[in-house]
mmCIF file of C-alpha atoms in Angstrom:
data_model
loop_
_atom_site.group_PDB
_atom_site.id
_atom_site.type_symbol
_atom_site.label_atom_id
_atom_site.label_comp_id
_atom_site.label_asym_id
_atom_site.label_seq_id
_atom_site.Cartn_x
_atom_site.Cartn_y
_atom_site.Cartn_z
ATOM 1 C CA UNK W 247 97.659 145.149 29.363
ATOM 2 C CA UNK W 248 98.672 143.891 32.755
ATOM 3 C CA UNK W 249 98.354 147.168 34.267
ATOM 4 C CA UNK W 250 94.600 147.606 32.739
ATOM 5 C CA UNK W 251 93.762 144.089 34.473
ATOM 6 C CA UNK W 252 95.261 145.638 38.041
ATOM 7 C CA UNK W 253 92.629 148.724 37.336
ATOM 8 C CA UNK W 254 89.751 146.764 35.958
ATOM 9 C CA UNK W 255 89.717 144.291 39.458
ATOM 10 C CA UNK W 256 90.515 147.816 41.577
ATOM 11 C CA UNK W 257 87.542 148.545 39.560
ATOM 12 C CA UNK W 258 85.393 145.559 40.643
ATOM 13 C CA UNK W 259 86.658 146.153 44.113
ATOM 14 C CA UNK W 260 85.132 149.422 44.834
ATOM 15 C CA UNK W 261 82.311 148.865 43.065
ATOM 16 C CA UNK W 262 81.536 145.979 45.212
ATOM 17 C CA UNK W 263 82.389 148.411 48.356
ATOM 18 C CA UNK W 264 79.540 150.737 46.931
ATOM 19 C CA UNK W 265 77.019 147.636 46.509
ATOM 20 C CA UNK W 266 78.018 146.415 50.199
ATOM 21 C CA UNK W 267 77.289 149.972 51.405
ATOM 22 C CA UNK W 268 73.717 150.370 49.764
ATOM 23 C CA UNK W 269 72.817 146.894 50.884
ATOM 24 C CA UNK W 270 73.724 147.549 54.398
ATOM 25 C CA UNK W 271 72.924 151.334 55.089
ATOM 26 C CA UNK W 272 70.380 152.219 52.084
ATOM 27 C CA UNK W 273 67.758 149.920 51.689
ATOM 28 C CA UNK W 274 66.243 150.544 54.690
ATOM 29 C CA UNK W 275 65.831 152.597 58.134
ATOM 30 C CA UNK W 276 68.325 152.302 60.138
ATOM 31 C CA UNK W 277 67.424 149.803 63.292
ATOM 32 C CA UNK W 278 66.747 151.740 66.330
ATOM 33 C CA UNK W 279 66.942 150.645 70.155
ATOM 34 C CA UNK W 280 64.330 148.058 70.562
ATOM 35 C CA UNK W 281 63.856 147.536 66.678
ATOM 36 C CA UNK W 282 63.651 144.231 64.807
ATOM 37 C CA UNK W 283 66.697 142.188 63.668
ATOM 38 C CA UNK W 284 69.405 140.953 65.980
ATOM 39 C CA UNK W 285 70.411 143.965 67.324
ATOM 40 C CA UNK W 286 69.410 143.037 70.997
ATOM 41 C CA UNK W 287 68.449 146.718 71.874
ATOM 42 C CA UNK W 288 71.636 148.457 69.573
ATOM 43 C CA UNK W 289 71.227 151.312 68.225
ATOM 44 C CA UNK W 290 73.420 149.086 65.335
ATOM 45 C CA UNK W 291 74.147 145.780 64.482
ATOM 46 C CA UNK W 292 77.661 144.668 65.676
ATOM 47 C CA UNK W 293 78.278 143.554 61.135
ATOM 48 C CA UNK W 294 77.164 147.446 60.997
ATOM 49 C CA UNK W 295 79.536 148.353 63.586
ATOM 50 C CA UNK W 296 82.819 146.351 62.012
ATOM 51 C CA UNK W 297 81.636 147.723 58.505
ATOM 52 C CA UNK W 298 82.202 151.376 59.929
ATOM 53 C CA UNK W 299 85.509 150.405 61.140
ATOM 54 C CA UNK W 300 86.889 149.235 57.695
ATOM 55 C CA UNK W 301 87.201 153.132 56.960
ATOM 56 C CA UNK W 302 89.971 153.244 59.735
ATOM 57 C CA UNK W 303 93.773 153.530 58.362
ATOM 58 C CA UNK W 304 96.155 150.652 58.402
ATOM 59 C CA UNK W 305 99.787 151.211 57.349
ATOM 60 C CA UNK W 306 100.425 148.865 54.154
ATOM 61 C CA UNK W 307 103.639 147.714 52.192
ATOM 62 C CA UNK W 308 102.605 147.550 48.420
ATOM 63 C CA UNK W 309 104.453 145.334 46.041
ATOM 64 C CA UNK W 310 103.607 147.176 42.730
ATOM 65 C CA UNK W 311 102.961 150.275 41.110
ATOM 66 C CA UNK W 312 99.905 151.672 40.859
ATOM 67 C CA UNK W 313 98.719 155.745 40.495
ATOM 68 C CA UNK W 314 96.440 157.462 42.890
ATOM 69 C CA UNK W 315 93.209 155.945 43.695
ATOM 70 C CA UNK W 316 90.690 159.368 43.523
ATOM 71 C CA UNK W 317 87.647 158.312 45.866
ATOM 72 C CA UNK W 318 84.921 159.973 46.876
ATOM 73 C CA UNK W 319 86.534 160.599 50.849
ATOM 74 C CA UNK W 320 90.111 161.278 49.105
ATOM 75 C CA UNK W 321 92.940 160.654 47.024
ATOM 76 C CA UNK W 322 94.822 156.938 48.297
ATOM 77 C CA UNK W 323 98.338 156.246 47.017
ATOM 78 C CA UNK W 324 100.324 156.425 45.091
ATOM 79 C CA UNK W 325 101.376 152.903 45.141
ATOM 80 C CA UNK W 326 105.546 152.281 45.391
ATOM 81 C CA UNK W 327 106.663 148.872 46.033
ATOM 82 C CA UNK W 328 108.629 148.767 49.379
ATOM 83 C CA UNK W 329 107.151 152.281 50.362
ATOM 84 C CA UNK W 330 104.448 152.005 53.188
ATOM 85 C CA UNK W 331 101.392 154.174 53.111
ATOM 86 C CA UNK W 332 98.530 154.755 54.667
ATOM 87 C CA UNK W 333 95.154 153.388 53.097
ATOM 88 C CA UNK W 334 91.231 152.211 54.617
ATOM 89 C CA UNK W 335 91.148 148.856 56.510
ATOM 90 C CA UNK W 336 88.574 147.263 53.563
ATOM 91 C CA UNK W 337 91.524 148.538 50.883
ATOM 92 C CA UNK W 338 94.230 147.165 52.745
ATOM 93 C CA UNK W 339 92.494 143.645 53.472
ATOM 94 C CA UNK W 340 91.458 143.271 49.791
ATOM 95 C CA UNK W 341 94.262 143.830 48.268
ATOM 96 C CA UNK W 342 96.135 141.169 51.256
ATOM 97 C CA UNK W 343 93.530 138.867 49.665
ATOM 98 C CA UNK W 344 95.221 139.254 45.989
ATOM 99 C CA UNK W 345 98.489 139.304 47.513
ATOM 100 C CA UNK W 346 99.958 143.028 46.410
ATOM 101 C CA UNK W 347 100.878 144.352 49.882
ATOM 102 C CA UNK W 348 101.961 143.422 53.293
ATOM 103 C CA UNK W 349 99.363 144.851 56.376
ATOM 104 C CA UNK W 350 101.271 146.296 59.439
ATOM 105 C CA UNK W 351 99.933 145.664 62.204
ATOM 106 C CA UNK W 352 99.115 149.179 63.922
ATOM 107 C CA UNK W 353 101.425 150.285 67.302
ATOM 108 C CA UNK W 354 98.652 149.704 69.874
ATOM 109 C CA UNK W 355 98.285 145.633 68.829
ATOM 110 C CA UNK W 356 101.718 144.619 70.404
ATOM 111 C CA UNK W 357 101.819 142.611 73.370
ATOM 112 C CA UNK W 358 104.173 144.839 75.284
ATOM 113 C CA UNK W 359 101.316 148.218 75.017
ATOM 114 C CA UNK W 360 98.434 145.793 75.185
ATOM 115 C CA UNK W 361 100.127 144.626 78.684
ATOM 116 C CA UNK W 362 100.640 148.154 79.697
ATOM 117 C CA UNK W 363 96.985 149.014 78.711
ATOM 118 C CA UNK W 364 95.575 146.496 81.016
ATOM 119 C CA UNK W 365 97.348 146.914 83.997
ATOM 120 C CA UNK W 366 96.574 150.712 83.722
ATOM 121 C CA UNK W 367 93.073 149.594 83.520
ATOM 122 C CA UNK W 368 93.101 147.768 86.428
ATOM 123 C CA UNK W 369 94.563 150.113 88.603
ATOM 124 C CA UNK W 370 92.458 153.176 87.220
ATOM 125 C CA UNK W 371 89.058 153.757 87.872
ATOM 126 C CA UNK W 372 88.793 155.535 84.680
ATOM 127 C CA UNK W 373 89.008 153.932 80.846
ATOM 128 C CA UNK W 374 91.979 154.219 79.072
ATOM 129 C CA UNK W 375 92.777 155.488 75.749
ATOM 130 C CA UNK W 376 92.193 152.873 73.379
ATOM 131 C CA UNK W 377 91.595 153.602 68.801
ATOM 132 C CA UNK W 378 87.945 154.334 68.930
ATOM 133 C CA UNK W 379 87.029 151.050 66.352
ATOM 134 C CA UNK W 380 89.982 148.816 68.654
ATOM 135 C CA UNK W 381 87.213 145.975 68.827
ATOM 136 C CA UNK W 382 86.390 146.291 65.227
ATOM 137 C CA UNK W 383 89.626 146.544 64.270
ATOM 138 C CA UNK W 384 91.711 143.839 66.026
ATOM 139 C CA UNK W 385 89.013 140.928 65.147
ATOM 140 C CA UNK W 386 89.042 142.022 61.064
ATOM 141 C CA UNK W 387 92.484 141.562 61.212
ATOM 142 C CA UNK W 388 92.954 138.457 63.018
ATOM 143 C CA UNK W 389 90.324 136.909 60.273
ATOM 144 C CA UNK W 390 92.530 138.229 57.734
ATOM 145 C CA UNK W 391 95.390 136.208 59.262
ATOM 146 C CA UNK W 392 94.122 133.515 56.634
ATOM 147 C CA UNK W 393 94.860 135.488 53.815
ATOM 148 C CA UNK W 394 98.352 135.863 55.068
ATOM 149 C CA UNK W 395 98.356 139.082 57.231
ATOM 150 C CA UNK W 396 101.492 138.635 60.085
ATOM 151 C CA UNK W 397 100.457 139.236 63.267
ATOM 152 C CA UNK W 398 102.643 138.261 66.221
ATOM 153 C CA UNK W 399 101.521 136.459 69.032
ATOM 154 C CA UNK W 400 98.169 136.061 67.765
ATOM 155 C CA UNK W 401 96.598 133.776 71.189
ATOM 156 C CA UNK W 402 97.826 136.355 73.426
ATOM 157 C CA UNK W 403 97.143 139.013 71.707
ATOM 158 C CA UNK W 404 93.709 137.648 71.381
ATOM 159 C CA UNK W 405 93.483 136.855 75.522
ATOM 160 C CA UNK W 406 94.705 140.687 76.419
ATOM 161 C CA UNK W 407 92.143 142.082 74.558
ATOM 162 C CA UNK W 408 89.823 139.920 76.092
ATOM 163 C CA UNK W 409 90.981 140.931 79.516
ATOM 164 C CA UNK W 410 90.944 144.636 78.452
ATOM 165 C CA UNK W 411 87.041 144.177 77.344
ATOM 166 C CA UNK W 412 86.648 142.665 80.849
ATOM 167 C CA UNK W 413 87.873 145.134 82.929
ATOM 168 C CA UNK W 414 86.413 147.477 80.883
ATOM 169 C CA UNK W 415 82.891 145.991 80.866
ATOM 170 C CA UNK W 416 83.193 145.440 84.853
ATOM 171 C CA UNK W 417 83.889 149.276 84.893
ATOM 172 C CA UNK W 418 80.853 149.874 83.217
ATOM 173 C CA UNK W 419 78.679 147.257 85.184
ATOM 174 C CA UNK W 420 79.993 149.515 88.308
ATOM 175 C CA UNK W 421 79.138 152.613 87.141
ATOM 176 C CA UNK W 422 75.043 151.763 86.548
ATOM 177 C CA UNK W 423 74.708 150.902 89.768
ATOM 178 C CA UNK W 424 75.941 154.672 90.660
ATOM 179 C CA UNK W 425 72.987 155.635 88.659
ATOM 180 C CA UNK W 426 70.556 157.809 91.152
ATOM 181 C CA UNK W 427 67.318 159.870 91.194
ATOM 182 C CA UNK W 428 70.347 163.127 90.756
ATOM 183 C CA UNK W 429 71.194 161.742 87.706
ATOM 184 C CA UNK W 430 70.214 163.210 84.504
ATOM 185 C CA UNK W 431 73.369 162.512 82.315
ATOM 186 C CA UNK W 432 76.003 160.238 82.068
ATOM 187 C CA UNK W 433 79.871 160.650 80.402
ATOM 188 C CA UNK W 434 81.814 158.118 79.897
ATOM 189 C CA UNK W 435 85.610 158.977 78.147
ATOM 190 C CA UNK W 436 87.286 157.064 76.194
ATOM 191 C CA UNK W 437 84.546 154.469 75.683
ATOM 192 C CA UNK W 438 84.765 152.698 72.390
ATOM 193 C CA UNK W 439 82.232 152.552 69.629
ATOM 194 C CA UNK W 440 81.264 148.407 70.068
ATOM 195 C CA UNK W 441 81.053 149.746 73.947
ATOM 196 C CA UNK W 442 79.253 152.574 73.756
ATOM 197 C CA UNK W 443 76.396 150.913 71.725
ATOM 198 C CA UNK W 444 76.013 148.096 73.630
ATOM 199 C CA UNK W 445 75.462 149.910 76.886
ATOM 200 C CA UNK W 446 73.902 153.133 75.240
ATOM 201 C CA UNK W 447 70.568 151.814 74.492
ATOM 202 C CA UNK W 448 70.666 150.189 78.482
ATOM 203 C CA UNK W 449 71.552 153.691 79.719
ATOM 204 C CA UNK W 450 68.757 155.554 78.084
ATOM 205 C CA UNK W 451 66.271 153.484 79.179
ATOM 206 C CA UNK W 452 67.666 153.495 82.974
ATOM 207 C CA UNK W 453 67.204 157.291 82.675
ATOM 208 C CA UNK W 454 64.633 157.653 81.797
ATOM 209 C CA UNK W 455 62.975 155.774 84.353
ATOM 210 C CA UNK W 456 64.696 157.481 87.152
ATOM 211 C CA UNK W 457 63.365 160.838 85.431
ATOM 212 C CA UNK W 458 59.889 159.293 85.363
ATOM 213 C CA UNK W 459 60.054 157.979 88.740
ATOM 214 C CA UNK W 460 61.473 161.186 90.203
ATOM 215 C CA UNK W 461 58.687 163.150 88.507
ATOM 216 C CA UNK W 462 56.214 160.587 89.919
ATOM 217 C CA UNK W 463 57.317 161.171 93.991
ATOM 218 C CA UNK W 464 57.444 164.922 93.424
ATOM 219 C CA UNK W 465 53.840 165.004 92.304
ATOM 220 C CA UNK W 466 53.032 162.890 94.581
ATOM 221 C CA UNK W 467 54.699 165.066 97.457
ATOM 222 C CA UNK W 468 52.758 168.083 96.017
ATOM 223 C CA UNK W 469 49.646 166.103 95.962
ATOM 224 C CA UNK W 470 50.250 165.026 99.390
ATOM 225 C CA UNK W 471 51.048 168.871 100.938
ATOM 226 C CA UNK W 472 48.067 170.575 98.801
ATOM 227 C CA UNK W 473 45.909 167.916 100.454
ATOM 228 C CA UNK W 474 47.606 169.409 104.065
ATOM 229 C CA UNK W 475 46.879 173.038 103.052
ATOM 230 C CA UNK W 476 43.042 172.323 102.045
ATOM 231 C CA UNK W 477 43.201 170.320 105.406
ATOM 232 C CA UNK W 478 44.954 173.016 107.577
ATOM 233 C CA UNK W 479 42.177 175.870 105.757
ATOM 234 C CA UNK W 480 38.989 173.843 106.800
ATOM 235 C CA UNK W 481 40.122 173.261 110.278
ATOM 236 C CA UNK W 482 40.777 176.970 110.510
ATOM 237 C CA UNK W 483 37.567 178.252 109.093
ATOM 238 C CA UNK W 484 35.926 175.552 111.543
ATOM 239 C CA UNK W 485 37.362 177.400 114.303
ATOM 240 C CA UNK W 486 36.454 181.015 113.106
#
């Protein structure tokens, strides 16, 4: 009976994971650049962004038993007290919440490598390797810390990240004023997702206009030299 409990609320759980996901990403188009809602020019909303990253793995240490969980993107346990395993961020928060597992904190959110991290930063001109979701990631688990999830160091943590999104915004800032009349792409590696669609939207615009402006001077130039040729023809036949 106990055990039929644990699966009815795992029950309940993804079930409400499937209700969350139509409300957010099926009842509607998705909002574009320049569309309504707060996205401020996003091609998504940051709550869009952090939903997305709850599919990332965490490393968990269950305290009961429990067979596979069969889901539509794969099979998740089994469950072994005392035996870590891998499982979704959303998994691994909700069942913190109901208190059957301990969350480990993943490698990169230490102190020590977030250090290391930002002094490479600052001495390189180029972004460093960072989890794709690290944004997403590192504030759904510090809001978890209420439920119980042990994170060391949680301030500093908090101000090295910061520091990291500094640098790494400053980067950015710096590289759109490189942008020139020669430019008809930008790449930018190892750019995470919160980054990349807050300056996406910016950077697409900013092209564009360039193109547009570029395409304006070089008609302009042809206009002006097909006016010298008609010019430079009546002058001659004059003369004949």
């Amino acid at each position: 009976m106990l055990w039929a409990v644990n699966w009815f609320r795992f029950d309940l759980l993804l079930e409400g994971r499937l209700l969350v996901l139509l409300g957010r990403c099926g009842t509607g188009p998705l909002r574009m650049a320049g569309g309504s809602g707060d996205s401020k020019g996003a091609v998504f909303l940051e709550s869009e962004i952090e939903f997305i990253a709850e599919n990332e793995p965490v490393s968990i240490v269950p305290n009961f038993r429990s067979d596979a969980l069969h889901l539509h993107a794969g099979d998740i346990g089994p469950f072994r007290p005392q035996i870590p395993l891998q499982v979704p961020l959303w998994l691994a928060i909700a069942l913190k919440k109901r208190a059957k597992c301990s969350i480990q904190p993943p490698p990169w959110l230490a102190a020590d490598r977030l250090t290391e991290i930002l002094e490479a930063e600052r001495e390189n001109e180029g972004f460093q390797p960072m989890p794709f979701h690290f944004i997403e990631m590192s504030q759904l688990l510090f809001s978890a810390e209420k439920h119980g999830v042990d994170i060391p160091d949680t301030y500093k943590l908090r101000a090295l990240l910061q520091d990291i999104r500094d640098v790494r915004f400053n980067k950015i800032h710096q590289g759109l004023k490189k942008l020139g009349s020669a430019t008809n792409a930008v790449k930018l590696v190892n750019l995470s997702a919160m980054e990349a669609n807050l300056v996406r939207p910016f950077f697409c615009t900013a092209l564009k206009e360039v193109m547009r402006r570029e395409a304006a001077a070089l008609a302009q130039q042809e206009e002006t030299q097909g006016q010298g040729q008609q010019a430079g023809q009546s002058q001659g036949g004059e003369e004949s």
